[in-house]
mmCIF file of C-alpha atoms in Angstrom:
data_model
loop_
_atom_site.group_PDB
_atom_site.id
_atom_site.type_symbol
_atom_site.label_atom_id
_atom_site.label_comp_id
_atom_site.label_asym_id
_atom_site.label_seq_id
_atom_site.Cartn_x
_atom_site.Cartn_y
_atom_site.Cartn_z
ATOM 1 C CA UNK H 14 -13.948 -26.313 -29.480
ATOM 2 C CA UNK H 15 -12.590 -28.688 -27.202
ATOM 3 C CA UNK H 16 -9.844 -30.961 -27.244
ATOM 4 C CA UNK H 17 -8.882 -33.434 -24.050
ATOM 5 C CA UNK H 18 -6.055 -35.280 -23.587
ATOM 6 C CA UNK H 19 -5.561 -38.604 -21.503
ATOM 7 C CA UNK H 20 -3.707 -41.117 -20.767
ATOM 8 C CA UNK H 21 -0.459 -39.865 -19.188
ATOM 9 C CA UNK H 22 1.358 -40.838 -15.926
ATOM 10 C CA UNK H 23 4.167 -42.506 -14.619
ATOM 11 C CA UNK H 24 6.269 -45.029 -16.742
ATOM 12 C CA UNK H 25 10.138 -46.460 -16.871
ATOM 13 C CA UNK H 26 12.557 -46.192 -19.819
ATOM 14 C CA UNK H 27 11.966 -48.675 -22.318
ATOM 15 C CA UNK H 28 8.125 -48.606 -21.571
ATOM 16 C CA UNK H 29 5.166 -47.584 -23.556
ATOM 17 C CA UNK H 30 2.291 -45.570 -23.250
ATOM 18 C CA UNK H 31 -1.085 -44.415 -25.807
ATOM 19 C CA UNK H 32 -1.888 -41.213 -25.302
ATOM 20 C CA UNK H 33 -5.470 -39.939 -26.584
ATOM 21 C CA UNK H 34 -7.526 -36.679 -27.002
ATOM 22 C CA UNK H 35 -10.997 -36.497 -27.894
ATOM 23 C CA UNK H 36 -12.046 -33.724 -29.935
ATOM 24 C CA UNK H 37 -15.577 -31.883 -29.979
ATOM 25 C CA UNK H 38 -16.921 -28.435 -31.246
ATOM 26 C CA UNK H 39 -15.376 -28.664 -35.070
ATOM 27 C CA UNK H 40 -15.287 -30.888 -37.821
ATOM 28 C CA UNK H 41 -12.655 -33.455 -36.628
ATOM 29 C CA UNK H 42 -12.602 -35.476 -39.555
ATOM 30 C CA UNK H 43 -11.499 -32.497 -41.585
ATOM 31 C CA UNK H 44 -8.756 -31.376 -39.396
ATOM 32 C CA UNK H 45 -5.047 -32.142 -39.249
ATOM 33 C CA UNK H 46 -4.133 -32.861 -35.559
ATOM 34 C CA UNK H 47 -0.803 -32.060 -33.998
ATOM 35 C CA UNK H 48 0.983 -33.397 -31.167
ATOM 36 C CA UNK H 49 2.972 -30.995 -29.159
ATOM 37 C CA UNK H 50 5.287 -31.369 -25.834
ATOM 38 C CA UNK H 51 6.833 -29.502 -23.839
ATOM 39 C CA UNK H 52 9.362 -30.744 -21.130
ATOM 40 C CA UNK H 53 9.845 -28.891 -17.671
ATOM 41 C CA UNK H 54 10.904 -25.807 -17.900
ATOM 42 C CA UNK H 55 11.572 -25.624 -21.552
ATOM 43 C CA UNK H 56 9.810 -24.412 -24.694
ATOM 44 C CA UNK H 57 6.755 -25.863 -26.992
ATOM 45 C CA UNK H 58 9.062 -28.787 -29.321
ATOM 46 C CA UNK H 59 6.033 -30.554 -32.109
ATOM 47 C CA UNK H 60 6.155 -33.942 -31.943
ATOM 48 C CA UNK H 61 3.971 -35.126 -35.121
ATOM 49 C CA UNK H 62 0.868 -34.611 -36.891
ATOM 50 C CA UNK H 63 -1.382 -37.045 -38.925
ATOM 51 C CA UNK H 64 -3.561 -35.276 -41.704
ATOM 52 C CA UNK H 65 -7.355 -35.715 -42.362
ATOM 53 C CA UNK H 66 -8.171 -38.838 -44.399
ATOM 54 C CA UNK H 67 -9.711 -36.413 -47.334
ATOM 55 C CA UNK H 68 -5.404 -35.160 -47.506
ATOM 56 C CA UNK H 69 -4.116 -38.528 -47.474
ATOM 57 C CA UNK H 70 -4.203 -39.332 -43.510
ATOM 58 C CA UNK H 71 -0.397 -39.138 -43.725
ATOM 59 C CA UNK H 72 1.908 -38.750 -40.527
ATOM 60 C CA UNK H 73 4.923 -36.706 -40.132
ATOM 61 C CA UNK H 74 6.904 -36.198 -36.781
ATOM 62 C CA UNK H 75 10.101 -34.805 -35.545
ATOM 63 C CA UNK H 76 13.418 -36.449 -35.591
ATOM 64 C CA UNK H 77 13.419 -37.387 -31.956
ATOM 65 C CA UNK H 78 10.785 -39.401 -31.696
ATOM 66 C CA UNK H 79 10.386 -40.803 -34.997
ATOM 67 C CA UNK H 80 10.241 -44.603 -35.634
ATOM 68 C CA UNK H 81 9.336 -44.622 -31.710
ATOM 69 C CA UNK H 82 5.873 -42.552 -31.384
ATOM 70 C CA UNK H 83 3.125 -43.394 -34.255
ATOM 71 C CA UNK H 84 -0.024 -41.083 -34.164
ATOM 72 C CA UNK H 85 -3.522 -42.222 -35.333
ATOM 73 C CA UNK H 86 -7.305 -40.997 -35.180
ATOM 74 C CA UNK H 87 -10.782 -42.837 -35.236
ATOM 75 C CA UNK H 88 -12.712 -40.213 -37.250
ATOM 76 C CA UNK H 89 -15.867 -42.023 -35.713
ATOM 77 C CA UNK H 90 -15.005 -41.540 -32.046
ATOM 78 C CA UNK H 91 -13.383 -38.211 -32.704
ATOM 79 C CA UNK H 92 -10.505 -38.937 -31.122
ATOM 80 C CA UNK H 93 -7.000 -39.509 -32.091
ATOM 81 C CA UNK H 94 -3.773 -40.814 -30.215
ATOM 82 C CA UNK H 95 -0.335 -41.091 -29.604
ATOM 83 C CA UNK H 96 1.466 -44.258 -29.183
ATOM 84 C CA UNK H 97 4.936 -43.768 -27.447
ATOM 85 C CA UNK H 98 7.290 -46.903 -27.186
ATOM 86 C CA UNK H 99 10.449 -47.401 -26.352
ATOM 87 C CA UNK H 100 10.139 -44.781 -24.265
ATOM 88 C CA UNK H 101 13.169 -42.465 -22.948
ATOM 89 C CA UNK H 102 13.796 -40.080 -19.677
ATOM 90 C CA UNK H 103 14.217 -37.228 -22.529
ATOM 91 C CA UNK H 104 10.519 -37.867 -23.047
ATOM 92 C CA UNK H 105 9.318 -36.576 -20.205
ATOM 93 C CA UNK H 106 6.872 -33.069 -20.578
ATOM 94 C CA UNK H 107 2.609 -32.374 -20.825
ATOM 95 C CA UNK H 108 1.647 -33.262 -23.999
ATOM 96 C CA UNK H 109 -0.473 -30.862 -25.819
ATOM 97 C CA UNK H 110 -3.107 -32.624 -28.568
ATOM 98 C CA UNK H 111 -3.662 -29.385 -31.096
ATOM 99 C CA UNK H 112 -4.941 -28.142 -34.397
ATOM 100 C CA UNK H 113 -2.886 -25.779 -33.628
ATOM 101 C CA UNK H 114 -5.853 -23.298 -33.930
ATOM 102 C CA UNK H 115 -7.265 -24.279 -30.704
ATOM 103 C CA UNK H 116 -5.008 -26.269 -27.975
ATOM 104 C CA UNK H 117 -5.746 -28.933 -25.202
ATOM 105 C CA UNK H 118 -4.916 -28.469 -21.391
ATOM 106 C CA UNK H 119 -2.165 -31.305 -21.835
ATOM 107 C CA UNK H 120 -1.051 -34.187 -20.018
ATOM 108 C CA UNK H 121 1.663 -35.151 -18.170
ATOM 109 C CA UNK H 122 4.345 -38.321 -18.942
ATOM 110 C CA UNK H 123 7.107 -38.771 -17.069
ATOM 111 C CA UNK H 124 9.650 -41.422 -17.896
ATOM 112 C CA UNK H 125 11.743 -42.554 -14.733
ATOM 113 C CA UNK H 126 12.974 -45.841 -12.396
ATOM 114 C CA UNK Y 923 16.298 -26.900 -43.019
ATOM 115 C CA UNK Y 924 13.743 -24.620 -42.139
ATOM 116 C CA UNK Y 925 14.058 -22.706 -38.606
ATOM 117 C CA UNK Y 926 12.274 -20.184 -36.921
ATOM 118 C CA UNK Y 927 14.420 -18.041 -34.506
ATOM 119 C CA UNK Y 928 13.115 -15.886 -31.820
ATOM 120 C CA UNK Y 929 14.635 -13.796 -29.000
ATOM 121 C CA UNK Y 930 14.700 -15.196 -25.798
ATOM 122 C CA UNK Y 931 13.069 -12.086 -23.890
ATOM 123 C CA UNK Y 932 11.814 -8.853 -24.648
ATOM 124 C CA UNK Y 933 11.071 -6.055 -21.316
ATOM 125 C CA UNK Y 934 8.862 -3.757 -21.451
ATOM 126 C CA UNK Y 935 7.214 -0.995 -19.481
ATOM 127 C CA UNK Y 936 2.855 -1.105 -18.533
ATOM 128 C CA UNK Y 937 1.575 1.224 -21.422
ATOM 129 C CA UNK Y 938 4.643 0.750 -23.744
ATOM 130 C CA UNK Y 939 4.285 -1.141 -27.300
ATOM 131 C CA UNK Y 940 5.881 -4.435 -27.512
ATOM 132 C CA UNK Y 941 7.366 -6.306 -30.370
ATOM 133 C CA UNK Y 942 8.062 -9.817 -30.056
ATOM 134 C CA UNK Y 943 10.255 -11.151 -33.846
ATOM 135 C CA UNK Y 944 10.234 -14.607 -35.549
ATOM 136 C CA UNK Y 945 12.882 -14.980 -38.220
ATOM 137 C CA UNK Y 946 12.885 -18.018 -40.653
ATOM 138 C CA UNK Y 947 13.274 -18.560 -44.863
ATOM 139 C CA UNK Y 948 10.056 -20.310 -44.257
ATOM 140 C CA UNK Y 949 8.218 -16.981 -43.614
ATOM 141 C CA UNK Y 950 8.375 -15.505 -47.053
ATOM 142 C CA UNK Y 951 5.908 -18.441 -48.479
ATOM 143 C CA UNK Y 952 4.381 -19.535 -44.981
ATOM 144 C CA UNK Y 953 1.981 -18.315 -42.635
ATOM 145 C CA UNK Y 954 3.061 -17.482 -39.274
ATOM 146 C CA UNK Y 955 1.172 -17.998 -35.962
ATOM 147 C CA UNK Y 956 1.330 -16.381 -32.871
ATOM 148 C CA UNK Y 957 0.676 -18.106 -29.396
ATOM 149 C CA UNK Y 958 0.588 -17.251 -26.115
ATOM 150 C CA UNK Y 959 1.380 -19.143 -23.319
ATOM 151 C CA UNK Y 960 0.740 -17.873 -19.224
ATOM 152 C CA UNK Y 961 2.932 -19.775 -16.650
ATOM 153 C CA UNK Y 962 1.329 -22.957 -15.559
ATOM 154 C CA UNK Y 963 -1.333 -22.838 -18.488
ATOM 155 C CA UNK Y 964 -2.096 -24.207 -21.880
ATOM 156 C CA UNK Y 965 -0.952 -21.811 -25.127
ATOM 157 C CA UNK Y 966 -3.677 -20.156 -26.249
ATOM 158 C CA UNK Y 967 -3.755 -18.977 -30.420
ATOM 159 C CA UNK Y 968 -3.356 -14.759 -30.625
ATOM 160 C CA UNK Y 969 -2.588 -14.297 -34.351
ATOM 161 C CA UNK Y 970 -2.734 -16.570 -37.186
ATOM 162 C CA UNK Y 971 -2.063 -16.140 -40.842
ATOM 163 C CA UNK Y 972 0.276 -13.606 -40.219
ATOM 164 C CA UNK Y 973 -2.005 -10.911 -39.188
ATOM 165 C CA UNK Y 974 -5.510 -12.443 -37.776
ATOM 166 C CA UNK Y 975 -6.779 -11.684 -34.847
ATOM 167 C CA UNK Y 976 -9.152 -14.800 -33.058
ATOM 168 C CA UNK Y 977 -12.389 -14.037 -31.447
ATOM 169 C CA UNK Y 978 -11.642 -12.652 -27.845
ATOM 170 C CA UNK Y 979 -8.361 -12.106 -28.100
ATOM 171 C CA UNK Y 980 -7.522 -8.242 -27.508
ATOM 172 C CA UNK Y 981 -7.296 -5.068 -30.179
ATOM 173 C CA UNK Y 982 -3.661 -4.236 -29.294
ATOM 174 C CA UNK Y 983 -2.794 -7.458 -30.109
ATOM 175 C CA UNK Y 984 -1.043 -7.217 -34.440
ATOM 176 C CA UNK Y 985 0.824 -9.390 -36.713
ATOM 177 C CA UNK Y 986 2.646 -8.669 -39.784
ATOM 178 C CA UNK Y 987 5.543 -10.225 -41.656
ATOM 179 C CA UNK Y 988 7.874 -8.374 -44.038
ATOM 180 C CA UNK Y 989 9.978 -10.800 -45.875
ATOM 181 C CA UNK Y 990 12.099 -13.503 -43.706
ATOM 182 C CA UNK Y 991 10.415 -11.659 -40.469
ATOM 183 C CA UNK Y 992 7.127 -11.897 -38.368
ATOM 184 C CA UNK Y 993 5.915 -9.178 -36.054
ATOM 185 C CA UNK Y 994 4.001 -9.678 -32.963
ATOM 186 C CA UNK Y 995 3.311 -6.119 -31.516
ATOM 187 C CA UNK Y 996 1.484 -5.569 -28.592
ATOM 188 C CA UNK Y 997 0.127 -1.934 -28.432
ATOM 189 C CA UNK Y 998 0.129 -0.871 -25.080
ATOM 190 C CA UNK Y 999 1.305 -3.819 -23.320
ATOM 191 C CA UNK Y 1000 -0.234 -4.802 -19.866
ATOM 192 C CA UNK Y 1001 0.561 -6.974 -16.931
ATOM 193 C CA UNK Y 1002 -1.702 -9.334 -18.082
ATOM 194 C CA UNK Y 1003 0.031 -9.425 -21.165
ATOM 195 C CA UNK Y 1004 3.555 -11.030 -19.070
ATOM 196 C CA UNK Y 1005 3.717 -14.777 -20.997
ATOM 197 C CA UNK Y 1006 5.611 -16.650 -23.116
ATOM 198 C CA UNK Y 1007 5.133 -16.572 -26.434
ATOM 199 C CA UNK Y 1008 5.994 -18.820 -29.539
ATOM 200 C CA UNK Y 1009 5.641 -18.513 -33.304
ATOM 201 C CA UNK Y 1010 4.965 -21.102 -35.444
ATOM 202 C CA UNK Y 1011 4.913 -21.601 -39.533
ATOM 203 C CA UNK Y 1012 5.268 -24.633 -41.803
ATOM 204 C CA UNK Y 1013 7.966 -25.995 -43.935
ATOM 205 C CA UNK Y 1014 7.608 -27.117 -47.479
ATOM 206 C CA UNK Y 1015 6.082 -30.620 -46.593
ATOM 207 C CA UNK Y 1016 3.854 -28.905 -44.157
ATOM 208 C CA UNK Y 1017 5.828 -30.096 -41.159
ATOM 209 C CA UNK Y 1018 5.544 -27.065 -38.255
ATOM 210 C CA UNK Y 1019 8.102 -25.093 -37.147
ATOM 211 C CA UNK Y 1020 8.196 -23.881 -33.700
ATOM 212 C CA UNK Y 1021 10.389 -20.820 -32.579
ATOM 213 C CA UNK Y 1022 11.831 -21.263 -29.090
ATOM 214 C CA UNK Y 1023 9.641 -18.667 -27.193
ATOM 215 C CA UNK Y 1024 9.843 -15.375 -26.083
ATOM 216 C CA UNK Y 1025 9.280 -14.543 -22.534
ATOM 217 C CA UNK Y 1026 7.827 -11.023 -22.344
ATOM 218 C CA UNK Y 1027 8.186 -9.183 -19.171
ATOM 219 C CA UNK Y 1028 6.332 -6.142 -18.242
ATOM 220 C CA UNK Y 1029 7.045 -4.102 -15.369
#
C-alpha cells in the first residue's frame, strides 16, 4: 500500500490550495479516505473523509474547516483531494491522506504574509 | 458528543510493561485503533479493532477494551518503542475520533 500526498507549500490567508494523494497497492475504489493534519508541535486533529461511491460517496469533516475544505476522489486515477479555500494561519500543519489503516508521509501547508 | 481522552504521557523503564488508556462512550459500540507516531515521521497503524495486531508490527505490542476504556500495553517496552501515540474510534455517523496522544517515554 501506498498513499502520496502533493500539493502543499506556501500560501497567504484568504488563499486556496488542492491538495491530492494518489493511492496504489489496495482497492481504492472500495475504501473510505481520510484527511488528517497535524499542526507544529501538536497532536493528529481529522479533518474529513469522503466514503467509497458503493456507501454513498458522502463527505463528513470537522467543525473547523467545514464549509471551507471539500474532499473528492477520481476512482479512475486513484487519487483523491483536498480543496482548502479561504484559507487561515490556524491551517497551517502536514497533511496526512489515510485509510486510516495505512497512512501517507504528509505534506506540508503553511498559511502566512 | 463523542470524545476520546488520553493521558498526556506515560514513563516507563527499558524492560517494563507499558499501558497507554483511551477513554470515550464511543468505545463500548466502536472499534478502537492504535497508532504510533516516531518524532519527525508519519503514524504508522499498531492495533486495530481493538485487539489486532498488523503484519510487522511487534508481539509485545496488545489491545483490549473493557467497557468505556481501550488498552494499549506494551510488554516489555523498548527504546525503540519512545513515540507518540494516538487512539482513534468512530462516532455514530462514522465520523473519527482522535484522542490527543500519548507521548511514551522510556528510559
Amino acid at each position: 500500500v501506498q498513499l502520496v500526498e502533493s500539493g502543499g507549500g506556501l500560501v497567504e490567508p484568504g488563499g486556496s490550495l488542492r491538495l491530492s494523494c494518489a493511492a496504489s497497492g489496495f482497492t481504492f475504489s472500495n475504501a473510505w479516505m481520510n484527511w488528517v493534519r497535524q499542526a507544529p508541535g501538536k497532536g493528529l486533529e481529522w479533518v474529513g473523509r469522503i466514503k467509497s461511491k458503493g456507501d454513498g460517496g458522502t463527505t463528513d469533516y470537522a467543525a473547523p474547516v467545514k464549509a471551507r475544505f471539500t474532499i473528492s476522489r477520481d476512482d479512475s486515477k486513484n487519487t483523491f483531494y483536498l480543496q482548502m479555500n479561504s484559507l487561515k494561519t490556524e491551517d497551517t500543519a502536514v497533511y496526512y491522506c489515510t485509510t486510516l489503516l495505512h497512512w501517507g508521509q504528509g505534506t506540508l501547508v503553511t498559511v502566512s504574509s | 458528543s463523542y470524545e476520546l481522552t488520553q493521558p498526556p504521557s506515560v514513563s516507563v523503564s527499558p524492560g517494563q510493561t507499558a499501558r497507554i488508556t483511551c477513554s470515550g462512550d464511543a468505545l463500548p459500540k466502536k472499534y478502537a485503533y492504535w497508532h504510533q507516531q516516531k518524532s519527525g515521521q508519519a503514524p504508522v497503524l499498531v492495533i486495530y479493532e481493538d485487539s489486532k495486531r498488523p503484519s510487522g508490527i511487534p508481539e509485545r505490542f496488545s489491545g483490549s477494551t473493557s467497557g468505556t476504556m481501550a488498552t494499549l500495553t506494551i510488554s516489555g517496552a523498548q527504546m525503540e518503542d519512545e513515540a507518540d501515540y494516538y487512539c482513534h474510534s468512530t462516532d455514530s455517523s462514522d465520523k473519527v475520533l482522535l484522542g490527543g496522544g500519548t507521548k511514551l517515554t522510556v528510559l
